CSV table of C-alpha atoms and ligand atoms in Angstrom, one decimal:
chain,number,residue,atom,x,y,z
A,1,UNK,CA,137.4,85.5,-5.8
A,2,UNK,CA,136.6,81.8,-5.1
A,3,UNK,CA,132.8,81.1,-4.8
A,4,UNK,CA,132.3,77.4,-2.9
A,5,UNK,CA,128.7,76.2,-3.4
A,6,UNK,CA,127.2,73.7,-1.1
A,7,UNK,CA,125.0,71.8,-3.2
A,8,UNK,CA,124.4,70.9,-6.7
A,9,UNK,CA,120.5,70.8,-6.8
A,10,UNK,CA,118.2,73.0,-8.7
A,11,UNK,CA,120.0,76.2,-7.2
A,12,UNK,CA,123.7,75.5,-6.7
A,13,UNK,CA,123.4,73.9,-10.5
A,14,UNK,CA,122.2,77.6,-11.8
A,15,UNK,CA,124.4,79.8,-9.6
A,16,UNK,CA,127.2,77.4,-10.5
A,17,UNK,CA,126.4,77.6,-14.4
A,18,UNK,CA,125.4,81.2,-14.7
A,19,UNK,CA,129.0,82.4,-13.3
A,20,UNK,CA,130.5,79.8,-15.7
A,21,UNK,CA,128.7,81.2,-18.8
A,22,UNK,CA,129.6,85.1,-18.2
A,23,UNK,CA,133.1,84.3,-16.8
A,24,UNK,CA,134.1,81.2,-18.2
A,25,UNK,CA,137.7,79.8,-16.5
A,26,UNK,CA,137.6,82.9,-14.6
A,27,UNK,CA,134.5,82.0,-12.8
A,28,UNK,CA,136.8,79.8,-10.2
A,29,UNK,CA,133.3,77.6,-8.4
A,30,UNK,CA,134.2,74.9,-6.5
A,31,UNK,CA,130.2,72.7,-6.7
A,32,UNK,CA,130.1,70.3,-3.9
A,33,UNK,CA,127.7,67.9,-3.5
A,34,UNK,CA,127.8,64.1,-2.2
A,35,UNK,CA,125.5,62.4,-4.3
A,36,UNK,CA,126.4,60.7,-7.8
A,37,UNK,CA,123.3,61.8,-10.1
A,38,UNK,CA,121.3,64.5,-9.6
A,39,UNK,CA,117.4,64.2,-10.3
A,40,UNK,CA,114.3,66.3,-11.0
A,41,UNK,CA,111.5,66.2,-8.6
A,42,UNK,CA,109.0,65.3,-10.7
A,43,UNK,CA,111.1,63.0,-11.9
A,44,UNK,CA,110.6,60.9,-9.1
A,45,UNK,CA,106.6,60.4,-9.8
A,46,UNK,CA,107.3,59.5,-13.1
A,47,UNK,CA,109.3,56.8,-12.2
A,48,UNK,CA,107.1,55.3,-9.2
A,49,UNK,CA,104.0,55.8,-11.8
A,50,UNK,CA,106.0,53.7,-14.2
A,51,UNK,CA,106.0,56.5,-17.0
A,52,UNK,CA,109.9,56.0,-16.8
A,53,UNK,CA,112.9,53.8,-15.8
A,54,UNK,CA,115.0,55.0,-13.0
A,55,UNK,CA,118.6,55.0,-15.2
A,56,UNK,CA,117.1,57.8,-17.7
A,57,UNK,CA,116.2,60.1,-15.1
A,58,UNK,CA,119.8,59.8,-13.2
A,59,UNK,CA,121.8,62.5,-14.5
A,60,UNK,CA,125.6,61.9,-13.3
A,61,UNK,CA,127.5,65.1,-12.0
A,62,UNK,CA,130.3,63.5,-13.7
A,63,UNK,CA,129.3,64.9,-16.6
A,64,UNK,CA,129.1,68.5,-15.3
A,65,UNK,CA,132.2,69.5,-17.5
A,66,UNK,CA,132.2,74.0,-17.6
A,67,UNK,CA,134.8,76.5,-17.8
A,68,UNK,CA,136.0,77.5,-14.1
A,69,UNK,CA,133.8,74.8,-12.0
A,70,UNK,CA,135.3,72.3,-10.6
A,71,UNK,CA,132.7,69.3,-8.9
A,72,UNK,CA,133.8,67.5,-6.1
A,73,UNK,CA,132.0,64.4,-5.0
A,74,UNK,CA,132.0,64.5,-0.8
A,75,UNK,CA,130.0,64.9,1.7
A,76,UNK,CA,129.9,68.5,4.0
A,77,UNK,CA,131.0,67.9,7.1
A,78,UNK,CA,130.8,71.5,8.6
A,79,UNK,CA,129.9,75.0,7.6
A,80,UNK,CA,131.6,77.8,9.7
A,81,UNK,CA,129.9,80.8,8.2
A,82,UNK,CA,132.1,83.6,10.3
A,83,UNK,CA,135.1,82.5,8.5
A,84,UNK,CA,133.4,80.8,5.3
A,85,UNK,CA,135.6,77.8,6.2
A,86,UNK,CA,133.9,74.3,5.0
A,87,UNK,CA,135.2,71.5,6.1
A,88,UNK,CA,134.1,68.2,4.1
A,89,UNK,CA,135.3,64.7,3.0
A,90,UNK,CA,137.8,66.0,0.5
A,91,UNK,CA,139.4,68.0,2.9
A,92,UNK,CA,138.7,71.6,3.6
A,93,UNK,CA,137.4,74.9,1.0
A,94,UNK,CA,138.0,78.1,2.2
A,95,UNK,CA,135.7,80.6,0.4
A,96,UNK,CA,135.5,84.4,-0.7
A,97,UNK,CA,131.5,83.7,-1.4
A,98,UNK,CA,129.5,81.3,0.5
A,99,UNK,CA,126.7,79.8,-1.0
A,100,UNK,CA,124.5,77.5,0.6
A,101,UNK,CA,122.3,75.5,-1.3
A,102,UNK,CA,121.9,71.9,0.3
A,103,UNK,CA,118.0,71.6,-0.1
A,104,UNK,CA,115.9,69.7,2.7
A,105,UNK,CA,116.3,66.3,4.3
A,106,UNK,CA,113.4,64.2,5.0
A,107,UNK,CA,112.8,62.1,7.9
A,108,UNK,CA,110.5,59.1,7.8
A,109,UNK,CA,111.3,57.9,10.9
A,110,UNK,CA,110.2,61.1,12.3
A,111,UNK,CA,106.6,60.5,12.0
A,112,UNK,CA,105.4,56.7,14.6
A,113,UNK,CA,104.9,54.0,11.8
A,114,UNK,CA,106.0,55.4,8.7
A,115,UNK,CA,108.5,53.3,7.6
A,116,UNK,CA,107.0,50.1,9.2
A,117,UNK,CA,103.5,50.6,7.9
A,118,UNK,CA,104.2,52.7,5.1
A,119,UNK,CA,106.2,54.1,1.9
A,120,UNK,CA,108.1,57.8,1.3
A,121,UNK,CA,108.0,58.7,-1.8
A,122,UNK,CA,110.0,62.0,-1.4
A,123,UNK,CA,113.5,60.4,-1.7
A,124,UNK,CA,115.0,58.7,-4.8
A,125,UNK,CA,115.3,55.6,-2.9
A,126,UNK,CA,112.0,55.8,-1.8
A,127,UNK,CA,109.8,56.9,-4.7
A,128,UNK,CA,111.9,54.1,-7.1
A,129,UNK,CA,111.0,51.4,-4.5
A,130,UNK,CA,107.4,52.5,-4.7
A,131,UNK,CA,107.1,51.7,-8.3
A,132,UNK,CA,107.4,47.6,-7.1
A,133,UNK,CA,105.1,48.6,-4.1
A,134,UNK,CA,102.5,50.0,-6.6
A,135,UNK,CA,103.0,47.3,-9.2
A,136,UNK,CA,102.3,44.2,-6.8
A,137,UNK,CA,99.5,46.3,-5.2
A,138,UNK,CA,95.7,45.0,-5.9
A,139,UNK,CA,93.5,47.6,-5.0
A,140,UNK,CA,92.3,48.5,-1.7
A,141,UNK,CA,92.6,51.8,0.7
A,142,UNK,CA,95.2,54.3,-0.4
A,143,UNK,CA,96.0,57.4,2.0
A,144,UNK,CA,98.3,59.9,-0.1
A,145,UNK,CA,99.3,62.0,3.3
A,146,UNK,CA,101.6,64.5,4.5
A,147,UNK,CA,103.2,64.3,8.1
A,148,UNK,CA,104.1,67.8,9.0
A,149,UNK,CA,104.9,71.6,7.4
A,150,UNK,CA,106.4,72.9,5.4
A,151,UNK,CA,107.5,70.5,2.7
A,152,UNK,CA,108.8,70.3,-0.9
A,153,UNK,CA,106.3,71.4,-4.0
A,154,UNK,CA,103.1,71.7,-2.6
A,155,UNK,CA,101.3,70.4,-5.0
A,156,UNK,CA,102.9,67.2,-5.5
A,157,UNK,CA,100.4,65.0,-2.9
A,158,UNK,CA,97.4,66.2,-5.2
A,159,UNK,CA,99.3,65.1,-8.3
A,160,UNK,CA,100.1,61.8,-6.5
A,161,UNK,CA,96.5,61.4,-6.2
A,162,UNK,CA,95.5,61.8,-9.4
A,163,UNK,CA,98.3,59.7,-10.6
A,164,UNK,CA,97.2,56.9,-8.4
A,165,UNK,CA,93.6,57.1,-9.8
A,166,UNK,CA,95.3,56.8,-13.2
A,167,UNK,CA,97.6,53.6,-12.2
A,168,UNK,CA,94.5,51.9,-10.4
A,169,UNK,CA,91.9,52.7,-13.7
A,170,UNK,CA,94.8,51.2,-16.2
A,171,UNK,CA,95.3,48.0,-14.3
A,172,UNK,CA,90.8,47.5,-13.7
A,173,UNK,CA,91.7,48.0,-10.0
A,174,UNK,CA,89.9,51.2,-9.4
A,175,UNK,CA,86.3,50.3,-8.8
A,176,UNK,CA,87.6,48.2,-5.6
A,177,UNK,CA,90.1,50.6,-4.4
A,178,UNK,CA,89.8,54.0,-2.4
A,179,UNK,CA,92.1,57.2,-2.6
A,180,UNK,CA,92.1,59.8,0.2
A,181,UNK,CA,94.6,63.1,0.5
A,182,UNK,CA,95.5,64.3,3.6
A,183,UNK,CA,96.9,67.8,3.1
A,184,UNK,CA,97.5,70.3,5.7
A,185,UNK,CA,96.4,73.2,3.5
A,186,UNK,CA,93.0,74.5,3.9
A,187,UNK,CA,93.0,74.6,-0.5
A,188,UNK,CA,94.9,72.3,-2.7
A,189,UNK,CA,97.4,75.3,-4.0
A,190,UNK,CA,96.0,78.1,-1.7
A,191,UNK,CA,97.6,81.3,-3.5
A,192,UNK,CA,95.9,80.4,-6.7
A,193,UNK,CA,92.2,79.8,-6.2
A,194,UNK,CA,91.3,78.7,-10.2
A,195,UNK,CA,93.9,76.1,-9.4
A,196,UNK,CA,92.5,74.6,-6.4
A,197,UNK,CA,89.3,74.9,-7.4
A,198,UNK,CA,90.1,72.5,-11.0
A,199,UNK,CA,91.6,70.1,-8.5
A,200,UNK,CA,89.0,70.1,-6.2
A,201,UNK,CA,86.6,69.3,-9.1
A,202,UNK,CA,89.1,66.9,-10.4
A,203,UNK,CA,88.6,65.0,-7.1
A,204,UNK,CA,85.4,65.3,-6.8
A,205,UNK,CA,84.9,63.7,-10.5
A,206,UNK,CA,87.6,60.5,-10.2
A,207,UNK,CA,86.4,59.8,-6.5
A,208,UNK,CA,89.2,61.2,-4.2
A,209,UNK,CA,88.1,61.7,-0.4
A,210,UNK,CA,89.9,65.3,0.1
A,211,UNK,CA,91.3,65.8,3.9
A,212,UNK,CA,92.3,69.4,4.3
A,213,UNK,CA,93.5,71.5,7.1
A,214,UNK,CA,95.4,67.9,9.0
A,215,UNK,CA,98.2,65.9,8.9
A,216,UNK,CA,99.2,62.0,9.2
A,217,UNK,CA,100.3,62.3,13.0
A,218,UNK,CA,101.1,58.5,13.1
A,219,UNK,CA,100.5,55.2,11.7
A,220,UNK,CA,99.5,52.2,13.1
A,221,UNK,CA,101.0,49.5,11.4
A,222,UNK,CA,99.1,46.4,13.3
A,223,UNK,CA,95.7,47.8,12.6
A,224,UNK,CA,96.6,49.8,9.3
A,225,UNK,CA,95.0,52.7,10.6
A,226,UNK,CA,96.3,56.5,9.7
A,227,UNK,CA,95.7,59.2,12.8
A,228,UNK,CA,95.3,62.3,11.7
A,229,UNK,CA,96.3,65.3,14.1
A,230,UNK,CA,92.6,66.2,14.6
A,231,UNK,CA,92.0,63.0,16.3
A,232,UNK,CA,90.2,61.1,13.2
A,233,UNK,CA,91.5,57.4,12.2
A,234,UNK,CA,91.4,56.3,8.1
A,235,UNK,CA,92.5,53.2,7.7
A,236,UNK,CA,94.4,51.9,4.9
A,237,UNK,CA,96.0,49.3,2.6
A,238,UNK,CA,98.1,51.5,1.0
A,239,UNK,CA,100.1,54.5,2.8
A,240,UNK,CA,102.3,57.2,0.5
A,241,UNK,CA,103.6,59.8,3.0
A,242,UNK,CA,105.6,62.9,2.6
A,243,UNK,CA,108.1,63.1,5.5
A,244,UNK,CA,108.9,65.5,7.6
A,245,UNK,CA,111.6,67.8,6.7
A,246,UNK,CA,114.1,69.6,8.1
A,247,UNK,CA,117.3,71.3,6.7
A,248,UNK,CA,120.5,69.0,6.5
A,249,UNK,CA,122.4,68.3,9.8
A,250,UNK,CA,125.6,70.1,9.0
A,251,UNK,CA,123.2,73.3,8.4
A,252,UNK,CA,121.4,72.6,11.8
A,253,UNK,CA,125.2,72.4,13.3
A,254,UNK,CA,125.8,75.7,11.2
A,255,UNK,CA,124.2,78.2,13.5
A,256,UNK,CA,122.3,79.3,10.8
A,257,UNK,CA,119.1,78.5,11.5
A,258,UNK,CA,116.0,80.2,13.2
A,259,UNK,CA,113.5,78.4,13.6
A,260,UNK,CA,114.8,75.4,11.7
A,261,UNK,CA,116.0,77.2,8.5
A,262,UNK,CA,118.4,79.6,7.3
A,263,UNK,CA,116.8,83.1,7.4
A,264,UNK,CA,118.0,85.4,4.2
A,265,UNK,CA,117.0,88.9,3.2
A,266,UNK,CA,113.8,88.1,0.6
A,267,UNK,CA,115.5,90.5,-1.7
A,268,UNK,CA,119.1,90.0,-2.0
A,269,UNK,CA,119.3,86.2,-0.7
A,270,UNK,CA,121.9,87.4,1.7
A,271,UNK,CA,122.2,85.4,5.3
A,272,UNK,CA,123.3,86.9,8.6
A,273,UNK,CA,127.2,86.2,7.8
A,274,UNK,CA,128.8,88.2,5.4
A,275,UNK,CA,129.2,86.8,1.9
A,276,UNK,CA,126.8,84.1,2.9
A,277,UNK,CA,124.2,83.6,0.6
A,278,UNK,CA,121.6,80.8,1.0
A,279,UNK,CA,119.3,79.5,-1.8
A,280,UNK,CA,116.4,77.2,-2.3
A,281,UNK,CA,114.8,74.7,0.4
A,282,UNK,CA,117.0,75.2,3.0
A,283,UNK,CA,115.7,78.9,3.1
A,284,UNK,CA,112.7,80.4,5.2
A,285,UNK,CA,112.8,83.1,2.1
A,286,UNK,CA,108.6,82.8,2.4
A,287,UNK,CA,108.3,81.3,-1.2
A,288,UNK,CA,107.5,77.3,-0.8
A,289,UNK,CA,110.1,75.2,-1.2
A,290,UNK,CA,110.3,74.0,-5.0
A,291,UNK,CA,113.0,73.9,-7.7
A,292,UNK,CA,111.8,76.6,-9.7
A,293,UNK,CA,111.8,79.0,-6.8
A,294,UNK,CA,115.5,77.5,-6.3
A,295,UNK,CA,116.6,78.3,-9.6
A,296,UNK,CA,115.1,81.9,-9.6
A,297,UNK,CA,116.9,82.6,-6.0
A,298,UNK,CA,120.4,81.4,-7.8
A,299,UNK,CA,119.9,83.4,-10.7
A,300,UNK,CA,119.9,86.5,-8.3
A,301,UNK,CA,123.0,85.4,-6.2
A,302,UNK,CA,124.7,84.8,-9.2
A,303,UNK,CA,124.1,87.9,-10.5
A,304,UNK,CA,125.0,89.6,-7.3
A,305,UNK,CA,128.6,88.1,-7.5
A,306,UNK,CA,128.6,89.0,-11.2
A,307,UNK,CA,128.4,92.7,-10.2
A,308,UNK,CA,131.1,92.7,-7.7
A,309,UNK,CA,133.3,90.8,-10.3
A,310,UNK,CA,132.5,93.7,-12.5
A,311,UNK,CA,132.4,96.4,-10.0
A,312,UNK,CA,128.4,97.2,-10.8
A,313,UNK,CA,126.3,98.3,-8.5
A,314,UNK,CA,123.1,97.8,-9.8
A,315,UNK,CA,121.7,94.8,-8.6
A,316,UNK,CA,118.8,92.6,-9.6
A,317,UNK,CA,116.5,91.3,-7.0
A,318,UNK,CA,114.5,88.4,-6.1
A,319,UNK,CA,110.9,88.9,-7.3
A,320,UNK,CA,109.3,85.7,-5.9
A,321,UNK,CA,108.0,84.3,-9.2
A,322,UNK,CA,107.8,80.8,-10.1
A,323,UNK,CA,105.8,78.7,-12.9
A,324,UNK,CA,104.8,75.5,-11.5
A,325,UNK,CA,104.0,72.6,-13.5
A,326,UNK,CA,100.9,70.6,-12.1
A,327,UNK,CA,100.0,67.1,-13.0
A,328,UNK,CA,96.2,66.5,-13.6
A,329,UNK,CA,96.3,62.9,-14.5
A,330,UNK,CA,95.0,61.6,-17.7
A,331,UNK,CA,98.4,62.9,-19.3
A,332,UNK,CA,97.0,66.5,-18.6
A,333,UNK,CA,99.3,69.1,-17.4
A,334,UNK,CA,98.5,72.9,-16.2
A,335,UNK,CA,100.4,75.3,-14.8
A,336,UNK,CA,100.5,78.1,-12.2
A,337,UNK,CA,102.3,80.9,-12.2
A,338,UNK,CA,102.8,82.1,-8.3
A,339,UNK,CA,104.5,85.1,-7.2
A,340,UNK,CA,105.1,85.5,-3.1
A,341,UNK,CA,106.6,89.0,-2.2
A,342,UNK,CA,107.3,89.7,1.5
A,343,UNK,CA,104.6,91.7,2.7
A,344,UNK,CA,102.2,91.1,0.5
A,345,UNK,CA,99.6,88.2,-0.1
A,346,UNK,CA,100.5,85.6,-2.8
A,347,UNK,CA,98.8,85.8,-6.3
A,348,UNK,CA,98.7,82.8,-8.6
A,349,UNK,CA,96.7,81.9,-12.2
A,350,UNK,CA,96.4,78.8,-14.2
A,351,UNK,CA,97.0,77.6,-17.6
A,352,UNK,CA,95.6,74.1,-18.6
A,353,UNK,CA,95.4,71.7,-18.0
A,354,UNK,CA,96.4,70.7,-21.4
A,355,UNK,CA,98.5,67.6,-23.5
A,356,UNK,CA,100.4,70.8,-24.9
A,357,UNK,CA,101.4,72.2,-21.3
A,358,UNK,CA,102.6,68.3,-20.8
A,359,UNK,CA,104.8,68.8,-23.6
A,360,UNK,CA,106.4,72.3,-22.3
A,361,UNK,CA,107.3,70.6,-18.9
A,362,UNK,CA,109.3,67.9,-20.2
A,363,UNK,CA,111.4,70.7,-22.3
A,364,UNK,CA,111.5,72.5,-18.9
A,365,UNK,CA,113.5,69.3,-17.6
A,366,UNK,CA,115.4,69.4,-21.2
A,367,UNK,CA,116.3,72.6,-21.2
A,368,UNK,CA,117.9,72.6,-17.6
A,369,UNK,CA,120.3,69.4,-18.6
A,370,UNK,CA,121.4,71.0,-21.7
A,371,UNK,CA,122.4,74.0,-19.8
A,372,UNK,CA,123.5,72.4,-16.5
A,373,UNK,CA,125.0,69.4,-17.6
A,374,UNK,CA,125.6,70.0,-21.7
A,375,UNK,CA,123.8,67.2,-22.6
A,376,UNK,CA,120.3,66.3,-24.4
A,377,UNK,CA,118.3,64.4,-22.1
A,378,UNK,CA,117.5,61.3,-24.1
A,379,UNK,CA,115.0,59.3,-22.1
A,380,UNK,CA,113.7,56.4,-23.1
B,401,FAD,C1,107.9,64.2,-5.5
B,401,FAD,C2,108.5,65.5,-5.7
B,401,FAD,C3,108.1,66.2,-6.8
B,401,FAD,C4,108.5,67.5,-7.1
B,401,FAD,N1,108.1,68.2,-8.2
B,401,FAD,C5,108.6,69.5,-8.4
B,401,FAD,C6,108.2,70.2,-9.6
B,401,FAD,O1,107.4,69.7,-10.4
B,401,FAD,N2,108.7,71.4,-9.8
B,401,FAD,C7,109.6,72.0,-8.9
B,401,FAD,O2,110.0,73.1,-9.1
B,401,FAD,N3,110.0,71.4,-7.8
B,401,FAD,C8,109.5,70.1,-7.5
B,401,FAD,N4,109.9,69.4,-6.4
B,401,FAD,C9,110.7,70.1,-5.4
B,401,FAD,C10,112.2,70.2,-5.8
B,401,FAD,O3,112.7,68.9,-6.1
B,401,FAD,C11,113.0,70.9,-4.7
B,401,FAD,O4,112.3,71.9,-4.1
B,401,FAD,C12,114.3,71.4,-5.2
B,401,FAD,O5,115.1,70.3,-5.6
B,401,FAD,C13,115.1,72.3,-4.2
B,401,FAD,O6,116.3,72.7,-4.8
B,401,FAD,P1,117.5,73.0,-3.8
B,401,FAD,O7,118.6,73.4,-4.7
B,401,FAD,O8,117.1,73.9,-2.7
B,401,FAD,O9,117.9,71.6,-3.1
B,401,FAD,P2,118.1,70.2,-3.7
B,401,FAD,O10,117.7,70.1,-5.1
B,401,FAD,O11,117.4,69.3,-2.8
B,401,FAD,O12,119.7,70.0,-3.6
B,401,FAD,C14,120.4,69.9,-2.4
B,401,FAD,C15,121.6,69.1,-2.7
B,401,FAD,O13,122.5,69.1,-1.5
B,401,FAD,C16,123.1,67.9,-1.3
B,401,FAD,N5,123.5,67.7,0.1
B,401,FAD,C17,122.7,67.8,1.2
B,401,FAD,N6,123.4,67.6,2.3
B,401,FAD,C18,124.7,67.4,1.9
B,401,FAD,C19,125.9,67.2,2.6
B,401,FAD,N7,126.0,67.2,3.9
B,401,FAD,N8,127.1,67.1,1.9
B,401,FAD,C20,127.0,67.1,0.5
B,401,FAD,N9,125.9,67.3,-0.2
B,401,FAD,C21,124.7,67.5,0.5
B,401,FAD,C22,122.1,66.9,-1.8
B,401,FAD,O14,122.7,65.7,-2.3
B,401,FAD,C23,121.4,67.6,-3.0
B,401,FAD,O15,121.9,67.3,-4.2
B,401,FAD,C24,109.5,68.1,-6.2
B,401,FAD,C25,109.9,67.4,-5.1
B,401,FAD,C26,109.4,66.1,-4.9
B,401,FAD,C27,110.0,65.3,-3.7
């Protein structure tokens, strides 16, 4: 049975290594992914907040070496999920099991302004050429805003926020400067009220202007003004945007997609197409669109090829639980532990925020390139 994974983020990395570690060279996974490295998320602040350099948080797929997984560096051309035939630059992969797993792209240019008036810090590129943007920066109006819904880990404009406060109090810049969030939820992390509620008060105590319930419609670069979609105009020195986002070309081109993502069974991850899974971001599952919800998704596909490998039929399913980590500045971290089952309301708590908690999430990161890669992570 050859499983072909499309994507070697957060979920095809863990469907990928879970099959290698109960079926070794049997496990026959061809990982496909066109970038070089592969980096965390959160990974990406550290490094535009200077915490980091860019080379230690670059984790090259070359060095994915497991039993039965082959990587191959290329880009997917074309997904035909009736025949679970993928054609890509290497050539093309038919497969037995389908999973796909290739995240969401973001747009700048999507949203008037953005990229001539403004910086993304969603994308590798973009968040490491923010780290020069916010070094030569000397104070002023910053707008942390996002451009449309849904996008990746929810909380991560508020965390930029407080972050921002953090980089503008350590260089004496934050008695001339203003920070505003623009966020298009009514609450900061709305299944978990203890959390947004500690951020809210977080904001309120280091002077952040909260903007709920609106987004950045457009910039205008000439008068460095940010309009929001209820009409309102904030202008700005500084702009850090979250894109707009939409699943990868090849997926649009799939036939996959309602309404703009790939619709899957919230139990079983299953797609429309048989022996079509889909994982992660590129989902409309219901559970927002972060690595850890990623990871859980793959651990339940892989599991359901597991079974057929071993002709079980019990099978695990998806129980919509993540544990978030949540930046509070100051080298404080909480979490919040969400769980989003269909049909019901979202429940979420809150540990932290705590120097301790700080130390769990950087094993988090460990812990997934020991077991992904087979390497320690050593950062500098
Ligand atoms: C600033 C920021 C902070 C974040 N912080 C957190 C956090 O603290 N915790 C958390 O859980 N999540 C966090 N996230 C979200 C997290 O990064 C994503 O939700 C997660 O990576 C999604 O996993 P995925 O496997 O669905 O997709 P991805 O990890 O995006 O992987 C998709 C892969 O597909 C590849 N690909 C796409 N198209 C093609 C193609 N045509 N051909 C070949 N390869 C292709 C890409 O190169 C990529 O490697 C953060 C995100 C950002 C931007």
């Amino acid at each position: 049975m050859r499983i072909v994974v499309l994507g070697a983020g957060f979920g095809g990395l863990e469907v990928s290594t879970r099959l290698s570690e109960e079926l070794g060279d049997a496990a026959n996974v061809v990982l496909i992914d066109r970038a070089e490295s592969f980096v965390f998320g959160f990974s990406k602040l550290d490094v535009m907040f200077g915490r980091t350099t860019p080379k230690a948080v670059l984790h090259p797929y070359a060095d994915v070496v497991k039993p039965g997984v082959q990587f191959v560096r290329t880009d997917v051309i074309s997904i035909d999920p009736a025949t679970r035939r993928v054609d890509t630059g290497a050539g093309p992969f038919d497969a037995d099991v389908l999973v796909v797993a290739l995240g969401a792209d973001v747009h700048p240019a999507a949203t008037p302004g953005l990229v001539e008036g403004g910086h993304e810090f969603y994308t590798v590129s973009g968040a490491f050429a923010t780290r020069d943007i916010l070094e030569s920066f000397h104070g002023g109006r910053v707008i942390v805003g996002v451009t449309s819904t849904p996008f990746k880990c929810p909380p991560a404009p508020s965390e930029t926020a407080l972050l921002v406060h953090d980089h503008l109090t350590a260089r004496g810049l934050r008695d001339r400067s203003e920070i505003s969030l623009v966020m298009p939820l009514g609450a900061p992390i709305p299944p978990s009220p203890a959390a947004s509620e500690a951020l809210l008060a977080t904001f309120a105590e280091r002077g952040i202007g909260w903007f709920p319930n609106r987004l950045i419609r457009k910039l205008d670069s000439t008068r460095h003004v940010a309009v929001l979609t209820d009409g309102a105009e904030l202008p700005y020195d500084l702009f850090l945007g979250v894109p707009v986002h939409r699943v990868p070309r090849v997926v649009a081109e799939s036939g996959m997609c309602v309404d703009g993502w790939i619709p899957v069974d919230p139990l079983t991850l299953e797609t429309a197409f048989p022996d079509v899974y889909a994982v992660g971001d590129v989902t409309s599952v219901g559970t927002p669109k972060a690595g850890v919800f990623a990871e859980g998704q793959a651990k339940v596909v892989a599991d359901a090829i597991l079974a057929r490998h071993r002709d079980d039929a019990d099978l695990a399913t998806y129980d919509g639980y993540g544990v978030c980590y949540l930046e509070f500045g100051k080298d404080q971290v909480a979490t919040v532990g969400v769980r989003f089952r269909s049909g019901e309301p979202p429940v979420g708590d809150l540990k932290g925020p705590s120097i301790r908690i700080a130390d769990d999430k950087s094993e988090f990161g460990s812990s997934r390139i020991r077991r992904w890669f087979g390497k320690e992570w050593a950062e500098p």
